[in-house]
Short mmCIF file of C-alpha atoms in Angstrom, two decimals:
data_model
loop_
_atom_site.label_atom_id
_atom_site.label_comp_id
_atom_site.label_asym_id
_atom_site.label_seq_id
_atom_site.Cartn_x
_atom_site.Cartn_y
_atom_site.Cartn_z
CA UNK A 1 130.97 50.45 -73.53
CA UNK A 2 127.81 50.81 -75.74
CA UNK A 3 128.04 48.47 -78.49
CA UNK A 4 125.97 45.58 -76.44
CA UNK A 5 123.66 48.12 -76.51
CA UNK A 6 122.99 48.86 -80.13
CA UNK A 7 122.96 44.72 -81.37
CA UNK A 8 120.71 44.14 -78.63
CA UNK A 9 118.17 47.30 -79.87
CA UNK A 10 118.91 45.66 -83.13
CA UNK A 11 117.19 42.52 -82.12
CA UNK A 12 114.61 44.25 -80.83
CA UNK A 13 113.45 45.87 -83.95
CA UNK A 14 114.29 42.86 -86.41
CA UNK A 15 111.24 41.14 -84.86
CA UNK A 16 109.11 44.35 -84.67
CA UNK A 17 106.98 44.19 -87.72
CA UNK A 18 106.96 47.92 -88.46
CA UNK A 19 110.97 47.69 -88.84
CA UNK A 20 112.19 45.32 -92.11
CA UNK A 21 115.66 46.67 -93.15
CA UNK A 22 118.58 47.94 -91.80
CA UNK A 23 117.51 51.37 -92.65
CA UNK A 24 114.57 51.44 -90.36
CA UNK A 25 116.64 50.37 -87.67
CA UNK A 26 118.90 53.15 -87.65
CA UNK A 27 116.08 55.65 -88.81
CA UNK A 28 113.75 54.06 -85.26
CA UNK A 29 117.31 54.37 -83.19
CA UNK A 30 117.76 57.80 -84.24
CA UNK A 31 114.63 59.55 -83.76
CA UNK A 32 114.76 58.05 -79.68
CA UNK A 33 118.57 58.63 -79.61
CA UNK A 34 118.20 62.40 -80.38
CA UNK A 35 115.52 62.87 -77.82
CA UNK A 36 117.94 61.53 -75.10
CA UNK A 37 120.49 63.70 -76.41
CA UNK A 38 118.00 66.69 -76.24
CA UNK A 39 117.28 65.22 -72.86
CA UNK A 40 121.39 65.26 -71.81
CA UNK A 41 122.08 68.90 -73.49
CA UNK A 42 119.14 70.16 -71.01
CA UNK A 43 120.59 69.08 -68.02
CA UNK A 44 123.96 69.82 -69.17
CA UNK A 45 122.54 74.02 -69.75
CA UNK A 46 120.20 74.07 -66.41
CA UNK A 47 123.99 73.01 -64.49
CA UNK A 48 125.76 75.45 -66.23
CA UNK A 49 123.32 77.81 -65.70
CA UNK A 50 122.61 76.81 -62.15
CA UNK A 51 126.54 77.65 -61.78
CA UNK A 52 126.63 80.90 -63.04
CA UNK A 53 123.17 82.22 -60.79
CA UNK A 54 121.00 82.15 -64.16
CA UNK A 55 117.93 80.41 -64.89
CA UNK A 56 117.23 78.08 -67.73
CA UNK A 57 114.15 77.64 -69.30
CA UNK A 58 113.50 74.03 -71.00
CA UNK A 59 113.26 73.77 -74.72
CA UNK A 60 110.96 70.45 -74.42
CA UNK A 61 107.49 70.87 -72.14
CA UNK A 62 107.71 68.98 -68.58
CA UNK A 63 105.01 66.46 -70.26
CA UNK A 64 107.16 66.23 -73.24
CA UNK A 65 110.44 65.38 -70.97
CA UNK A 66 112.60 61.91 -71.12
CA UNK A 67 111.84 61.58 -67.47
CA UNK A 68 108.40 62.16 -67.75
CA UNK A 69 107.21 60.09 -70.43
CA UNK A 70 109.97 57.50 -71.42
CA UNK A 71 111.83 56.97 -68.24
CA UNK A 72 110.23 58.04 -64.59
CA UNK A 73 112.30 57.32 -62.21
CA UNK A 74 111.78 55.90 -58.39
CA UNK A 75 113.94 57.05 -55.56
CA UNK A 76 116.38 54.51 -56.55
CA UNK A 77 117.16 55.73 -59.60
CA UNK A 78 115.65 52.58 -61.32
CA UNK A 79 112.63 52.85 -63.81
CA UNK A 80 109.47 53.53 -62.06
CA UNK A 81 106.74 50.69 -63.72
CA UNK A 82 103.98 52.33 -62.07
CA UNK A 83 104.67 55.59 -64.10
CA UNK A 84 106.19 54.05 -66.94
CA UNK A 85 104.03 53.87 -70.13
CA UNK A 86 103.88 50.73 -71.90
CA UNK A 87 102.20 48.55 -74.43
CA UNK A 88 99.10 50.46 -76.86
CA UNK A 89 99.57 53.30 -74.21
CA UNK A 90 103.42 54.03 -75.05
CA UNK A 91 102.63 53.66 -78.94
CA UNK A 92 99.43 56.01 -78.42
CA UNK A 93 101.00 58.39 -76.48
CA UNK A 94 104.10 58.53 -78.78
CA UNK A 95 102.17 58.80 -82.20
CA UNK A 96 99.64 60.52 -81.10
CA UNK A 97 101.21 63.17 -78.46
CA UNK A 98 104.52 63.27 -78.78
CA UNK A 99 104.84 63.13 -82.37
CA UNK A 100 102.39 66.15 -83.22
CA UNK A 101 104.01 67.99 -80.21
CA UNK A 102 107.45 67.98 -81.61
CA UNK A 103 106.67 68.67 -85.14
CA UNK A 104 105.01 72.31 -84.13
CA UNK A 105 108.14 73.11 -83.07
CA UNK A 106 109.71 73.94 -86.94
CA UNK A 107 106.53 76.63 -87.04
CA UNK A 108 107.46 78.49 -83.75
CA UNK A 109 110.96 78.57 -84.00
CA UNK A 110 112.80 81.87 -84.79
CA UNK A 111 115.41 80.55 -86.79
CA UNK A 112 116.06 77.88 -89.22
CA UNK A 113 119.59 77.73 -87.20
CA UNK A 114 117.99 77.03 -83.47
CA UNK A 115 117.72 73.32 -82.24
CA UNK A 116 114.25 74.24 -81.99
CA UNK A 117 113.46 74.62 -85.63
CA UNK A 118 115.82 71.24 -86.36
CA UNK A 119 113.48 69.13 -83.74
CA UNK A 120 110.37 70.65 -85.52
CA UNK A 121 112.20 69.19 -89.16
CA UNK A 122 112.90 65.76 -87.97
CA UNK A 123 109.85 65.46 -86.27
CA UNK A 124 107.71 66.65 -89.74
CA UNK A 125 109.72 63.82 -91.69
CA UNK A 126 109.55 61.02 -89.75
CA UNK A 127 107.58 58.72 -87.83
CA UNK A 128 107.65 56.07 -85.33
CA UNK A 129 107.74 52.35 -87.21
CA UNK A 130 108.00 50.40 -84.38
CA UNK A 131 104.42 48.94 -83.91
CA UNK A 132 104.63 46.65 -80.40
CA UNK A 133 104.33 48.82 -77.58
CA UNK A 134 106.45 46.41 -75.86
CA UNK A 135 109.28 46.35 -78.34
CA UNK A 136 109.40 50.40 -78.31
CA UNK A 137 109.96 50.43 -74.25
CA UNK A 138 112.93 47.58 -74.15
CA UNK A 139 114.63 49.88 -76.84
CA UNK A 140 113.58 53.31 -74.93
CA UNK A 141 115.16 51.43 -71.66
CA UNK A 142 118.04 50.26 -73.69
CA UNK A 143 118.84 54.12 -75.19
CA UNK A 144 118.32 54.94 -71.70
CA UNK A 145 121.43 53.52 -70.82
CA UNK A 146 123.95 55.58 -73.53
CA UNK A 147 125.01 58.62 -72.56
CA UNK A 148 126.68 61.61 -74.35
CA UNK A 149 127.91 63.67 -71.40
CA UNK A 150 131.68 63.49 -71.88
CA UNK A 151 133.90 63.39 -74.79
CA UNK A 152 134.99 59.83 -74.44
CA UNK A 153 130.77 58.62 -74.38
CA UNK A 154 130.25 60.54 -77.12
CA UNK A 155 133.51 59.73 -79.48
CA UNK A 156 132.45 56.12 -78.88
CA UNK A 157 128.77 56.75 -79.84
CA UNK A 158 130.40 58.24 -82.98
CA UNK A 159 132.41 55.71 -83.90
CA UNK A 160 129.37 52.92 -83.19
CA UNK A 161 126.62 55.49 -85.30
CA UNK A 162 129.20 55.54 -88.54
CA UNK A 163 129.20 51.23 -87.89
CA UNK A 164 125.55 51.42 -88.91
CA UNK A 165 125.46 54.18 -91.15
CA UNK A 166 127.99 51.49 -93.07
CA UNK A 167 125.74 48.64 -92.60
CA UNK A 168 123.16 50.59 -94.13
CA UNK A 169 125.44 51.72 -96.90
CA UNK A 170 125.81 48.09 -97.32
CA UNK A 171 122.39 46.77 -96.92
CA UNK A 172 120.88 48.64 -99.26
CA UNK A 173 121.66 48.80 -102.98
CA UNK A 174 121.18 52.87 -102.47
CA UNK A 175 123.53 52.85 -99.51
CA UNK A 176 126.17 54.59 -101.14
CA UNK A 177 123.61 57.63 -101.02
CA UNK A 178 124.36 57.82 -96.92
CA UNK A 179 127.80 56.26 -96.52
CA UNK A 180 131.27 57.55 -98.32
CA UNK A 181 134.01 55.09 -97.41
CA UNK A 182 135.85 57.38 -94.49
CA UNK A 183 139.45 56.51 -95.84
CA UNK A 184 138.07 58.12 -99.15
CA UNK A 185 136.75 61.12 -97.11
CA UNK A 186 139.91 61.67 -95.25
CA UNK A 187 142.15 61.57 -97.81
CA UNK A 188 139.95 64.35 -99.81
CA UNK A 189 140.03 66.77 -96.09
CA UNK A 190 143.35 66.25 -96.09
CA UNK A 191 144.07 67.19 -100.13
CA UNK A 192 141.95 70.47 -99.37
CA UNK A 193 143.29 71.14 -95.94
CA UNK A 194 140.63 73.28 -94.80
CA UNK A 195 141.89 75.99 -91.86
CA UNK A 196 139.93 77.25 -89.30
CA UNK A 197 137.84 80.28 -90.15
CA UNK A 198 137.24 78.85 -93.40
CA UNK A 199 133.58 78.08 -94.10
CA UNK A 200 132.80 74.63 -95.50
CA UNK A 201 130.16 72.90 -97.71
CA UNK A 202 128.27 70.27 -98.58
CA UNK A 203 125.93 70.14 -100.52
CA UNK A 204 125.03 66.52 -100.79
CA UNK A 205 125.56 66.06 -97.28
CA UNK A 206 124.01 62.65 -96.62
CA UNK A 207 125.37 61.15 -93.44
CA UNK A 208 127.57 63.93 -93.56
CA UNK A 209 130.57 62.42 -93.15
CA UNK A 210 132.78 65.35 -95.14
CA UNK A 211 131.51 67.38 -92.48
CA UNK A 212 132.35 65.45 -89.41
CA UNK A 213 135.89 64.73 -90.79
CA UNK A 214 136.51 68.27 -91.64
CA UNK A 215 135.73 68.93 -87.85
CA UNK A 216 138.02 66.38 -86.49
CA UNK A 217 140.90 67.45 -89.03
CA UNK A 218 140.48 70.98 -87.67
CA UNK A 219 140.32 70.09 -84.28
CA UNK A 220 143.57 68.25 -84.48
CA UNK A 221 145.15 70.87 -86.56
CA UNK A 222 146.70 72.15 -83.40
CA UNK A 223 148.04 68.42 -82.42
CA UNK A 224 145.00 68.35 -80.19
CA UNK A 225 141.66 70.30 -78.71
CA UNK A 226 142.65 71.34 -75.75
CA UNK A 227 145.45 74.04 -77.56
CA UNK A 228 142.71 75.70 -79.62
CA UNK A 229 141.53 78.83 -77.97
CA UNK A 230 137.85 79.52 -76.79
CA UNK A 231 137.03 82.19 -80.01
CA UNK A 232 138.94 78.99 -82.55
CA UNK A 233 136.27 76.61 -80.92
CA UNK A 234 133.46 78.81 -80.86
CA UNK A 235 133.99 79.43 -84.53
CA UNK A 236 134.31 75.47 -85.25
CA UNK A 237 131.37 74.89 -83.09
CA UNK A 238 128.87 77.84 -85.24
CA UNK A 239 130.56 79.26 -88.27
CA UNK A 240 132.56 76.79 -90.53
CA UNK A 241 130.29 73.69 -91.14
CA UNK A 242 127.25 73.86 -93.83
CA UNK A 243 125.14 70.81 -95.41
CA UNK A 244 121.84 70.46 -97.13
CA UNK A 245 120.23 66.84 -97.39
CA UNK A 246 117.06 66.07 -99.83
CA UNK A 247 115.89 63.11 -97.89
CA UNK A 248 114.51 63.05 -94.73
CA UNK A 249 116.23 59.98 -93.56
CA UNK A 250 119.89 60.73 -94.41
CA UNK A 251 118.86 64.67 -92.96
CA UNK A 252 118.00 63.18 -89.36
CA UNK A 253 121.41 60.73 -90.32
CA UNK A 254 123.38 63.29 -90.65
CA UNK A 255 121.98 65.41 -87.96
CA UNK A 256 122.85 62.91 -85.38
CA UNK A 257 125.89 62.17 -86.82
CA UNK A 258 127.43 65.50 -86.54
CA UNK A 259 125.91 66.10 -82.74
CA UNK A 260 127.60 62.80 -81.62
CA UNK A 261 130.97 64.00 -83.43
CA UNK A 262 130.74 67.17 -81.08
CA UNK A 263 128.97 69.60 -83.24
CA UNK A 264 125.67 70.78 -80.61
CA UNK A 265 123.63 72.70 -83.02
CA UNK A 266 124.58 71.95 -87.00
CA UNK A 267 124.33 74.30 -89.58
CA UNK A 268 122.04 71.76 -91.98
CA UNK A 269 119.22 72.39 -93.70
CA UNK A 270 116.63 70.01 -95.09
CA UNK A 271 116.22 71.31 -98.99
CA UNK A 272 116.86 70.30 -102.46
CA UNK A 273 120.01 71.96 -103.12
CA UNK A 274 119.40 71.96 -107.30
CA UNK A 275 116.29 74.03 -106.43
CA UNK A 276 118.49 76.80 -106.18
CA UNK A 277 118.70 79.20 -109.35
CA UNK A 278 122.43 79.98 -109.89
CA UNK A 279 121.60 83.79 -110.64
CA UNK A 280 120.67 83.70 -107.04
CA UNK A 281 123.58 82.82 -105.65
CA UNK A 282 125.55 85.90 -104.44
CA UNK A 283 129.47 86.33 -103.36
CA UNK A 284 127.65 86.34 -99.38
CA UNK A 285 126.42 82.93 -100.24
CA UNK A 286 130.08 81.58 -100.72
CA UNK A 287 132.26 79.05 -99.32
CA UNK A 288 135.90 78.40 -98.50
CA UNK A 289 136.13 74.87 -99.20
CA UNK A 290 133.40 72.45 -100.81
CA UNK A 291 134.00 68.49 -100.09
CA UNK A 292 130.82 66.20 -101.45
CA UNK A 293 130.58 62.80 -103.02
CA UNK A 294 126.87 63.95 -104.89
CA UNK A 295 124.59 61.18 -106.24
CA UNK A 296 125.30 59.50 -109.23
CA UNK A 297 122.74 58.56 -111.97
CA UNK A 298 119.80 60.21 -110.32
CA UNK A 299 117.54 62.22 -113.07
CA UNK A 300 115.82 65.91 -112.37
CA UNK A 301 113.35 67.17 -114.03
CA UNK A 302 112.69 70.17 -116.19
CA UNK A 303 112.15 72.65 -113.81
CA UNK A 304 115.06 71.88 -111.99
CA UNK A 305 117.17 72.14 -114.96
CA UNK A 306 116.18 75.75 -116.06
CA UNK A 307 118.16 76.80 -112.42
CA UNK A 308 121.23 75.86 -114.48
CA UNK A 309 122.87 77.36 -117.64
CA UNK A 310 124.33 73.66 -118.91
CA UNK A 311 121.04 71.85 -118.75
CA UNK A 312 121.00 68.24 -118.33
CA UNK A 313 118.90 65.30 -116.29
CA UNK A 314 122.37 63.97 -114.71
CA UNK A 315 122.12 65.08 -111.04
CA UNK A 316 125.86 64.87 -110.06
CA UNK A 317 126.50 67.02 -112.95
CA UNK A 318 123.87 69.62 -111.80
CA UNK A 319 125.88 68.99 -108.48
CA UNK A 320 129.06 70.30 -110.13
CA UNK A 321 127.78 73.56 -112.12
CA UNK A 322 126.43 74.17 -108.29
CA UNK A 323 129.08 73.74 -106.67
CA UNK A 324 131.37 75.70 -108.81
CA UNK A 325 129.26 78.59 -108.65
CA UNK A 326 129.01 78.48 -104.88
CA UNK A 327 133.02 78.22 -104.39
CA UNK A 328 134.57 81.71 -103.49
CA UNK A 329 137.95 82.83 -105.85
CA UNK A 330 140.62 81.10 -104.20
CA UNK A 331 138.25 78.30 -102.88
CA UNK A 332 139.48 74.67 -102.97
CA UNK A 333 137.04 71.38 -104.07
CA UNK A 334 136.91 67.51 -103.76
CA UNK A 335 134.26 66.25 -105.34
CA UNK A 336 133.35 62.69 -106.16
CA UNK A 337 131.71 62.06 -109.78
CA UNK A 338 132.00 59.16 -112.35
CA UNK A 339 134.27 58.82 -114.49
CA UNK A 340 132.20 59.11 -117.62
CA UNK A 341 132.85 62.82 -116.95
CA UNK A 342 136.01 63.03 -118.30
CA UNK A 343 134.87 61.29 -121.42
CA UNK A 344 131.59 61.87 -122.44
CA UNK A 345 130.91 63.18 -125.60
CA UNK A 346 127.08 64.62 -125.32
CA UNK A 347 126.75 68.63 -125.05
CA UNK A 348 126.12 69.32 -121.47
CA UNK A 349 129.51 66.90 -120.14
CA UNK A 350 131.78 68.96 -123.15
CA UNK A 351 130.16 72.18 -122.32
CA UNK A 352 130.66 71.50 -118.61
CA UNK A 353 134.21 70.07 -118.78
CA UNK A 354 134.83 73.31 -120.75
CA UNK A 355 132.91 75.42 -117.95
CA UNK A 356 135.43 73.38 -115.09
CA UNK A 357 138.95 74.07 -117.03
CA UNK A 358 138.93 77.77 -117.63
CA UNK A 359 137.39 79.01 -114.19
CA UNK A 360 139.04 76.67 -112.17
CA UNK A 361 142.61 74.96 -111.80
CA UNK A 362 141.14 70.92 -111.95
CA UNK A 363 145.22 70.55 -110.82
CA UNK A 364 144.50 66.58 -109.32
CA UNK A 365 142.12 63.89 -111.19
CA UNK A 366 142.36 60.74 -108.14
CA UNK A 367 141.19 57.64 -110.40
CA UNK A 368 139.31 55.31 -108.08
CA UNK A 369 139.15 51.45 -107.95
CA UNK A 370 135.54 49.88 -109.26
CA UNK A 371 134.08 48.94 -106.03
CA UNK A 372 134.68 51.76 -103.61
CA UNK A 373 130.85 51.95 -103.17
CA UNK A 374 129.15 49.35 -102.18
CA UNK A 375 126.19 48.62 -104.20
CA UNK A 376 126.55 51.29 -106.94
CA UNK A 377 128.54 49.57 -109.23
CA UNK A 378 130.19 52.21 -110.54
CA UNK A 379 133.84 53.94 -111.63
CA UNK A 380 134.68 57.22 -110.12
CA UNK A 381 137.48 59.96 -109.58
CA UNK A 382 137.98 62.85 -107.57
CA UNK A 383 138.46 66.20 -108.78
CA UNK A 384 140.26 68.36 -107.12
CA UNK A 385 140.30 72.03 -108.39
CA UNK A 386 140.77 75.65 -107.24
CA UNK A 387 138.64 78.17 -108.37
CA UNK A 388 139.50 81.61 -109.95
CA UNK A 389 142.56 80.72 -112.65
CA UNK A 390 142.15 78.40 -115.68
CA UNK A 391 143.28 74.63 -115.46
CA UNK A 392 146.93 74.40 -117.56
CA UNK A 393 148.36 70.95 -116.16
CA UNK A 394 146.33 67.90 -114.72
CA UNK A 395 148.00 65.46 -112.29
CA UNK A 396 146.22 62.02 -112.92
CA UNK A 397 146.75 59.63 -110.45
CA UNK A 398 144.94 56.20 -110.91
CA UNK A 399 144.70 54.03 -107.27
CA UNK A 400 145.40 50.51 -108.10
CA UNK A 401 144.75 48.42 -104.65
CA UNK A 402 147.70 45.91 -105.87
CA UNK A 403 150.11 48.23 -106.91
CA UNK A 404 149.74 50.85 -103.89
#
């Protein structure tokens, strides 16, 4: 249905001189696709309120409306070219009005958890690339065309977004940093086998793919949607899925990502995660179940470190103490790491190994091939622990591709 659509926006922005890598064309794609989502959800909540005798105020100002400024419409339904903004006006109008309009919004909102304060965050991060006022209304026209109103439109836009999240992954040589390979991702849901009412984390969120799997392994868990009651929904839909994302790309990534899986409003939050003291962190602050694949050979600095009792500059291992601490007793990890973990002789890998096996039961170790992630040239494994009782036997499982 849509995938025309998003090689021939593709095109587009390969010849747009503000756009030179795969990553700016899903980072120019996403910043237009939200705002026609924002666009859909409005019209979706003034019909159900129309329905039920309320009224509905906008979230976005008429000025600041799809239909006002990126697609006015004649009687015909057909784009109106006497209205329609194009050329050095379109690029104006979009850096210089739109842009500052939508970033205000992080300051007004209530809550870090409204859609308002996430449009304000996305808004502060990025900015528009694409330079030729021409090339940035054929894609607007082209977005125009996708729609997210039923399940079907948006389980396709899904699958389509994860295609170039994974090109991405592969473009770059820090791809593995948005995309984990979803069999890997699956196969860790399904070890933890998260239930509904449990609340689940990610820390490392990225594209947030843990996150969107989790949802559709809980929304199955009944055989299928439909025999999940309103309150089981409701709960899936507000209180079970949690991410924080460092970067402002993989944060609007992951945003989108998660609305097109079905999730309206994510719980995400654009922060450093390792800026977090663990003193801080009390038993309110915990989660069920914690599934991340955190970044590997990144270094933090000093004052990151002191927010940690095993210092060290290895991020994934900061990753770990966090994530351990953030687990509730009884509460079940995956978590990807290399496999220099298990091995390592330097203080902070012993004293952490140490710190893993008597709070936790590390009962599965899933040895990966080399080459799971593209670009990173890496080994890794999975660990799979419980916290709350000390580790006594380890099941280590090593995934050979020609012997599985």
């Amino acid at each position: 249905m849509f995938e025309q659509t998003f090689k021939n926006i593709d095109d587009i922005l390969h010849k747009d001189a503000g756009c030179s890598s795969e990553l700016d064309y899903v980072e120019q794609t996403s910043w237009i696709l939200f705002l026609k989502y924002l666009d859909d959800l409005e019209k979706d909540k003034q019909t159900a309120a129309t329905l039920s005798g309320k009224t509905y105020t906008n979230i976005i100002a008429n000025e600041f409306r799809w239909n006002v400024w990126a697609m006015p419409k004649n009687g015909d339904g057909k784009l109106d070219h006497h209205k329609a903004l194009k050329g050095d006006d379109l690029t104006d109008f979009v850096n210089l009005k739109l842009f500052p309009y939508l970033k205000k919004f992080k300051t007004n909102a209530e809550r870090a958890d409204t859609i308002e304060y996430k449009i304000g965050e996305i808004f502060s991060e990025l900015k528009n690339k694409i330079q030729g006022g021409h090339n940035l209304r054929d894609v607007i026209n082209l977005i125009d065309e996708l729609r997210f109103r039923t399940h079907a439109e948006k389980h396709e836009m899904s699958h389509l977004y994860e295609s170039k999240i994974q090109n991405m992954g592969n473009a770059g040589r820090n791809g593995g940093e948005y995309y984990t390979p979803r069999p890997l991702i699956k196969t860790i849901v399904k070890v933890v086998a998260p239930q509904i009412g449990n609340k689940i984390y990610d820390g490392a969120g990225g594209s947030m793919g843990f996150l969107c799997e989790s949802f559709q392994y809980l929304k199955n868990s009944k055989g299928k949607l439909e025999n999940l009651t309103s309150k089981e929904i409701e709960t899936l839909q507000k209180n079970t899925f949690y991410g924080k994302e460092k970067k402002a790309l993989a944060f609007i990534i992951g945003l989108m990502n998660m609305i097109l899986h079905g999730i309206d409003a994510p719980n995400l939050i654009h922060d450093n995660t390792l800026a977090i003291n663990l003193d801080d962190i009390q038993e309110k602050d915990r989660y069920d179940i914690v599934v991340a694949n955190p970044p590997f050979g990144g270094k933090e600095r000093g004052e990151v470190q002191q927010n940690f009792p095993i210092r060290t500059g290895e991020t994934a291992f900061l990753f770990l103490q966090h994530f351990i601490k953030i687990l509730k007793a009884g509460g079940k990890a995956g978590i990807v790491i290399k496999n220099t973990f298990l091995s390592n002789t330097d203080n902070a890998s012993v004293s952490l190994r140490k710190l893993l096996l008597e709070s936790c039961n590390l009962h599965t170790v899933l040895d990966l091939p080399s080459g799971v992630f593209s670009g990173a040239g890496v080994k890794t494994v999975v660990l799979f622990f419980e916290k709350g009782k000390p580790t006594h036997k380890v099941w280590y499982y090593q995934l050979n591709l020609d012997r599985n």
